[in-house]
mmCIF file of C-alpha atoms and ligand atoms in Angstrom:
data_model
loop_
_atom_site.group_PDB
_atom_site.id
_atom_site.type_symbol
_atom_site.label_atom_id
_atom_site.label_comp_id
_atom_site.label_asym_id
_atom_site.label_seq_id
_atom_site.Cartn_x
_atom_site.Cartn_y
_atom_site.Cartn_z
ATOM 1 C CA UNK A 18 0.000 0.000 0.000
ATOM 2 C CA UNK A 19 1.031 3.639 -0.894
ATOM 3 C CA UNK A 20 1.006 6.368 2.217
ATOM 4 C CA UNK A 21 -2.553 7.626 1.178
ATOM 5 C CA UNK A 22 -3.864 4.253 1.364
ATOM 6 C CA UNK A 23 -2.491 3.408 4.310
ATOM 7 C CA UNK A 24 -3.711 6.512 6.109
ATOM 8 C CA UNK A 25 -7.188 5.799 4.545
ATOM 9 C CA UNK A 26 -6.853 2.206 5.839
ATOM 10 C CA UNK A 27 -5.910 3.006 9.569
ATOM 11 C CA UNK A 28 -7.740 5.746 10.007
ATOM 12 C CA UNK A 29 -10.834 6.101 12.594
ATOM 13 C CA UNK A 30 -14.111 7.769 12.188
ATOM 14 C CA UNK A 31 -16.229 8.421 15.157
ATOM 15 C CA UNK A 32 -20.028 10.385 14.676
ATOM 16 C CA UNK A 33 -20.911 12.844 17.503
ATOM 17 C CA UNK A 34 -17.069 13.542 18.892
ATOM 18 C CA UNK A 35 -16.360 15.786 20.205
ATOM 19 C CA UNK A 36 -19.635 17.186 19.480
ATOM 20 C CA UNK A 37 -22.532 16.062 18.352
ATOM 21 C CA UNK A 38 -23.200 16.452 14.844
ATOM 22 C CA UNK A 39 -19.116 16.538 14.296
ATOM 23 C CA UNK A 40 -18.069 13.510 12.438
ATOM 24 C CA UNK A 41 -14.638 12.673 14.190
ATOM 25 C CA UNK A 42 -11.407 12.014 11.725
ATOM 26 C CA UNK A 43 -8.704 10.345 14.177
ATOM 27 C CA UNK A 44 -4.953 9.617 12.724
ATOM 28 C CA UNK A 45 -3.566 8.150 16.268
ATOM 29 C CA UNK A 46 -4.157 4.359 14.226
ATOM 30 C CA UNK A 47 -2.083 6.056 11.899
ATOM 31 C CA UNK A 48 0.487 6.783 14.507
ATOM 32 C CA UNK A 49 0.109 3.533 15.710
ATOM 33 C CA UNK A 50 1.673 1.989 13.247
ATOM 34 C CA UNK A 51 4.967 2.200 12.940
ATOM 35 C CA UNK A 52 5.134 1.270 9.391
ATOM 36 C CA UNK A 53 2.553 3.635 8.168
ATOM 37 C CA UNK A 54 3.699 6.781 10.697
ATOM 38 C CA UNK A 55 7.494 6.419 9.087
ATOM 39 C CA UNK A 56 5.593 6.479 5.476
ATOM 40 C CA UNK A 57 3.570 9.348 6.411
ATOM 41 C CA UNK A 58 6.953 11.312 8.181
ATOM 42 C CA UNK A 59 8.896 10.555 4.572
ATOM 43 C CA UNK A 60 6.486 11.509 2.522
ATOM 44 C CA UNK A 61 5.781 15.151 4.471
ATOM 45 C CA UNK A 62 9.449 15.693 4.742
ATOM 46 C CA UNK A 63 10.098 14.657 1.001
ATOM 47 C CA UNK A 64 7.354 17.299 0.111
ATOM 48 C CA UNK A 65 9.120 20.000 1.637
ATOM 49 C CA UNK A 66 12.548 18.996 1.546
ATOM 50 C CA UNK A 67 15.215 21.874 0.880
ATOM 51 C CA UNK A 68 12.637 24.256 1.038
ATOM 52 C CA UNK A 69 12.061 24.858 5.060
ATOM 53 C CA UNK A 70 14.698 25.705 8.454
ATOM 54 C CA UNK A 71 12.448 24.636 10.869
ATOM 55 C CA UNK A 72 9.653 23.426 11.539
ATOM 56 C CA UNK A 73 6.350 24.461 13.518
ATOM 57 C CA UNK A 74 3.959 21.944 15.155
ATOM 58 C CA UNK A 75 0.474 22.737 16.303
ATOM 59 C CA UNK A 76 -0.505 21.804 19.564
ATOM 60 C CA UNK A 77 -1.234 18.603 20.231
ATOM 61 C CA UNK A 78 -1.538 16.225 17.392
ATOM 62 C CA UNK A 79 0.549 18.158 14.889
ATOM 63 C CA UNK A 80 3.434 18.096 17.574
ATOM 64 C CA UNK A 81 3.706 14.494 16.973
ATOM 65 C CA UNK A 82 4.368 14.940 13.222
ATOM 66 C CA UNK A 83 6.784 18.053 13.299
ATOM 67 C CA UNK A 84 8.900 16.480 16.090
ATOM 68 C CA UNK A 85 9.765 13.619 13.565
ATOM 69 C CA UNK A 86 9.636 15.835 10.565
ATOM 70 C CA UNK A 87 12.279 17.946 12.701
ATOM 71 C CA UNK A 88 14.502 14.749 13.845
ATOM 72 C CA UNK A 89 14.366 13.692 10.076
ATOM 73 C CA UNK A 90 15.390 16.865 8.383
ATOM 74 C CA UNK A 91 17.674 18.011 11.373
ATOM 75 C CA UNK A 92 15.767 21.092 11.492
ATOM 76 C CA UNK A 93 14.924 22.719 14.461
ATOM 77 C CA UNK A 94 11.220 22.655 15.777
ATOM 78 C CA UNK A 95 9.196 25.276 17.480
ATOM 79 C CA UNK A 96 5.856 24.641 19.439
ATOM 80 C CA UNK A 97 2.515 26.524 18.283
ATOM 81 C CA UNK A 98 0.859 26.232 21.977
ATOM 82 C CA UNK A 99 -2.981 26.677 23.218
ATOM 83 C CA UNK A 100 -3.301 29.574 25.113
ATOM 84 C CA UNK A 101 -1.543 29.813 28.541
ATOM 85 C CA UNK A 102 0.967 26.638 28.062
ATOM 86 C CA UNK A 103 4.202 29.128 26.958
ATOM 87 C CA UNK A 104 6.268 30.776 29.612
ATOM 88 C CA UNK A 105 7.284 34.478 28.990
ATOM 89 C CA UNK A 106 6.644 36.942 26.307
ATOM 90 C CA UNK A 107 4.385 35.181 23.438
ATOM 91 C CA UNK A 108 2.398 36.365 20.656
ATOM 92 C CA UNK A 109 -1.435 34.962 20.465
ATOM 93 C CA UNK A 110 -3.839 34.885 17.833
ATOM 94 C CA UNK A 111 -7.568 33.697 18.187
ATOM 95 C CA UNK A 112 -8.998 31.667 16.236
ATOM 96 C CA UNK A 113 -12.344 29.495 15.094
ATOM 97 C CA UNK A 114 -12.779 25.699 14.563
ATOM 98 C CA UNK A 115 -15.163 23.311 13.525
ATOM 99 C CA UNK A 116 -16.164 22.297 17.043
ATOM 100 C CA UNK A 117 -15.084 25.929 18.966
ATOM 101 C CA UNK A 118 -12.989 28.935 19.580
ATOM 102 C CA UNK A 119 -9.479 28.601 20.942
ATOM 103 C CA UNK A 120 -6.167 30.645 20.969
ATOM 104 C CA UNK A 121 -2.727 29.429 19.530
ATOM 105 C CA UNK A 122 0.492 31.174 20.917
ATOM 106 C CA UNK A 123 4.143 31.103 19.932
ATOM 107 C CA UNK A 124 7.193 32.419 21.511
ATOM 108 C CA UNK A 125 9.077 34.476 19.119
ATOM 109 C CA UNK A 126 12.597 34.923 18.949
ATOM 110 C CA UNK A 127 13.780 31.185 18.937
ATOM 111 C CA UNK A 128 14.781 30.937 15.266
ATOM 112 C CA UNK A 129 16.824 33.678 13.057
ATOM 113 C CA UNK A 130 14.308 36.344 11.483
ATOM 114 C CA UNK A 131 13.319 35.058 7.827
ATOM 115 C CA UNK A 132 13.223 31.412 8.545
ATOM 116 C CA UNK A 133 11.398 29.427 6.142
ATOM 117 C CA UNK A 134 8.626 27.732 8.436
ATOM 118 C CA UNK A 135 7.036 24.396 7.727
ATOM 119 C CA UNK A 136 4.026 24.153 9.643
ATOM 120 C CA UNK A 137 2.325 20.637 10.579
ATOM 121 C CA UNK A 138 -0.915 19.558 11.929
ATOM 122 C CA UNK A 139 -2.821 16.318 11.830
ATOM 123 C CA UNK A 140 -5.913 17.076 9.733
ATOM 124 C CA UNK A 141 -7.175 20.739 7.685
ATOM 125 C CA UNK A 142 -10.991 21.410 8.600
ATOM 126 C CA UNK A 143 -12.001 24.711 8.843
ATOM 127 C CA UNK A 144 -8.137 26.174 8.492
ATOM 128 C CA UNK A 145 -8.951 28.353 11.311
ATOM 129 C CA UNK A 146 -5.899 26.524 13.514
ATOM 130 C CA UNK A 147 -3.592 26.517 10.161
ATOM 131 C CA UNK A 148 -4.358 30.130 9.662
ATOM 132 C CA UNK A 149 -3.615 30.960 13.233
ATOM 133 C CA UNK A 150 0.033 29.344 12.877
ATOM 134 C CA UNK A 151 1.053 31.183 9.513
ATOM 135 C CA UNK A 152 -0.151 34.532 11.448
ATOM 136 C CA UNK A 153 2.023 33.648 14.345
ATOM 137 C CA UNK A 154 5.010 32.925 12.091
ATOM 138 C CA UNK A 155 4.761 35.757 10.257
ATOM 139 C CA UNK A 156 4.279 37.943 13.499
ATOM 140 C CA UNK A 157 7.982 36.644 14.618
ATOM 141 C CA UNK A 158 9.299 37.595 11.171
ATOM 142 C CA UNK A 159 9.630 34.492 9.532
ATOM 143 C CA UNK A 160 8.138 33.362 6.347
ATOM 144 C CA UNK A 161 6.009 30.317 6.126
ATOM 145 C CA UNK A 162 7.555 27.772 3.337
ATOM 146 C CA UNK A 163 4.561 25.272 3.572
ATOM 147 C CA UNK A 164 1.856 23.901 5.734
ATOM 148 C CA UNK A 165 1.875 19.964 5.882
ATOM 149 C CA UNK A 166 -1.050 17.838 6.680
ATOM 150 C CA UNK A 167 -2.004 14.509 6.880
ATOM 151 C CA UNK A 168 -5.524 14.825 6.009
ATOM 152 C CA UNK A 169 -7.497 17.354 4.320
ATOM 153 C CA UNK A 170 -11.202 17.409 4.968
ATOM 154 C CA UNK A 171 -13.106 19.215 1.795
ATOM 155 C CA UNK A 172 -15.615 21.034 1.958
ATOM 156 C CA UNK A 173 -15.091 23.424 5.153
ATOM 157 C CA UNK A 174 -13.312 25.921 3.816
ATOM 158 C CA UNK A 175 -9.598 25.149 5.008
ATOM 159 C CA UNK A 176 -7.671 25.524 1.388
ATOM 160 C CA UNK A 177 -9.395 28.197 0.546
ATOM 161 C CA UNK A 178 -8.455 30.295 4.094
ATOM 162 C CA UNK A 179 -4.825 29.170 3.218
ATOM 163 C CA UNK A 180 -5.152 29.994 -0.751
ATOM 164 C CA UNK A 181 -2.095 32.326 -0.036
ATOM 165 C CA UNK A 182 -0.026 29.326 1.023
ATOM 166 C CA UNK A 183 1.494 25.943 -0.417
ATOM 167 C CA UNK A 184 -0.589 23.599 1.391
ATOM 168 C CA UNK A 185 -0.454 19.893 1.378
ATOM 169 C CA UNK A 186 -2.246 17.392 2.418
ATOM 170 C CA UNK A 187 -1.444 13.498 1.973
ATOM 171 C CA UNK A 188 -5.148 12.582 1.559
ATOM 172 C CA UNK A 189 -8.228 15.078 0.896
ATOM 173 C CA UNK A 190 -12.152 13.697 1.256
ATOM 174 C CA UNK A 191 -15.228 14.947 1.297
ATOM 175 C CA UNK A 192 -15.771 16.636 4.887
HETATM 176 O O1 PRP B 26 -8.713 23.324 10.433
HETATM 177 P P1 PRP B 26 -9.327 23.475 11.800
HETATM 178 O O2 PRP B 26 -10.808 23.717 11.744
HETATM 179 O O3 PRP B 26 -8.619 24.490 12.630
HETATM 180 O O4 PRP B 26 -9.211 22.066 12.526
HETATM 181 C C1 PRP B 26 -8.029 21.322 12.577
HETATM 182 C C2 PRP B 26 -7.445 21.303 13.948
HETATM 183 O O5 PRP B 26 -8.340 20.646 14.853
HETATM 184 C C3 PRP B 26 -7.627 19.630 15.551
HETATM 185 O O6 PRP B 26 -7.019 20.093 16.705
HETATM 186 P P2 PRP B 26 -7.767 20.438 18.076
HETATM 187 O O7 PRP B 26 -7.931 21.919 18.151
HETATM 188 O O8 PRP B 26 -8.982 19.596 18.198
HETATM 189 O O9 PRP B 26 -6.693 20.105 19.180
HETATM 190 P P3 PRP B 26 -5.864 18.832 19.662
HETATM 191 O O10 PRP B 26 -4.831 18.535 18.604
HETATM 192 O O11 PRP B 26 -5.255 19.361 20.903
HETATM 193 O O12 PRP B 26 -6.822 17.684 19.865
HETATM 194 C C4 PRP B 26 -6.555 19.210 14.546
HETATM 195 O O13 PRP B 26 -5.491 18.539 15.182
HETATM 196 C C5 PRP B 26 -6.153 20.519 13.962
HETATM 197 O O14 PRP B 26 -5.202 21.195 14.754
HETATM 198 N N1 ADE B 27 -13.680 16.432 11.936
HETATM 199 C C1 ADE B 27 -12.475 16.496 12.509
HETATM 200 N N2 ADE B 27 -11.785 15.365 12.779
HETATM 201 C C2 ADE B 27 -10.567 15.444 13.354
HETATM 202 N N3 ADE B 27 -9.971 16.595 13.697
HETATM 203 C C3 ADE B 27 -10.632 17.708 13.453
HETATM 204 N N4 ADE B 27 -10.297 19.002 13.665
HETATM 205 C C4 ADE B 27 -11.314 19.758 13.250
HETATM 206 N N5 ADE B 27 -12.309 19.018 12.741
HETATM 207 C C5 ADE B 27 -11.897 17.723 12.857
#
């Protein structure tokens, strides 16, 4: 199996979490296998490769791909925190979801100003958490090379909020 069927394969789908009438994507299958997680780590870095000097992880699911995306590339890795997890000066931006309203924070100042950023999350709904990254990279004066994905749901509006950026996403279905 190639990575996209593998991800299709492993992947969960759970009705009514966390919310009722929210239909539930979950990768951590995908994680779970070790095979499938190293295909899924290759095939993001491999995207990107050359083109980023760091890379940014959302809080929590998309730390688990940028910390091996960052270990792979030897690139260093910066955290993209929910509100109130960062010590000292941090920059926050707000931001909507498909199942809420949350803030994302970063602290600035940890990589050299107009580093190309990869950013990496688990799965692309509404872009509202993807959005809130690039903002916060940009805001520390770095550029963002890329935003990485695993899975892309269509249909809620998350490529076209990131239509500035080169997004990628190793599967896309219907939302
Ligand atoms: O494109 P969006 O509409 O922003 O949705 C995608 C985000 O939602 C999920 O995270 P969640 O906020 O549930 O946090 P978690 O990783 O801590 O579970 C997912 O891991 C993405 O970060
Ligand atoms: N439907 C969904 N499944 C998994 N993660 C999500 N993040 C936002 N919407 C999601």
């Amino acid at each position: 199996m190639n990575v996209s069927e593998l991800v299709l394969e492993l992947s969960d789908t759970i009705p009514d979490f966390p919310k009722s009438g929210i239909v539930f994507r979950d990768l951590t299958p995908v994680f779970a296998d070790a095979d499938a997680f190293t295909a899924v780590i290759d095939d993001l870095a491999a995207r990107f490769h050359g083109r980023f000097d760091a890379v940014v992880g959302v809080e929590a699911r998309g730390f688990l791909l940028a910390a091996a995306i960052a270990y792979a590339e030897h690139v260093p890795l910066v955290a993209v925190r929910k509100a109130g997890k960062l010590p000292g000066e941090v920059l926050a931006e707000d931001y909507a979801l498909e199942y809420g309203t949350a803030t994302l924070e970063i602290r600035p100042g940890q990589l050299a100003q107009g580093s190309r950023v990869l950013i990496v999350d688990d799965v692309l709904a509404t872009g509202g958490s993807s959005s809130a990254a690039a903002r916060l990279v940009e805001r520390s004066g770095y550029s963002v090379a890329g935003i990485g994905l695993v899975l892309e749901l269509d249909g809620l509006g998350g490529r076209e909020r990131l239509g500035a950026y080169d997004v990628y996403s190793i599967v896309a279905e219907r939302a």
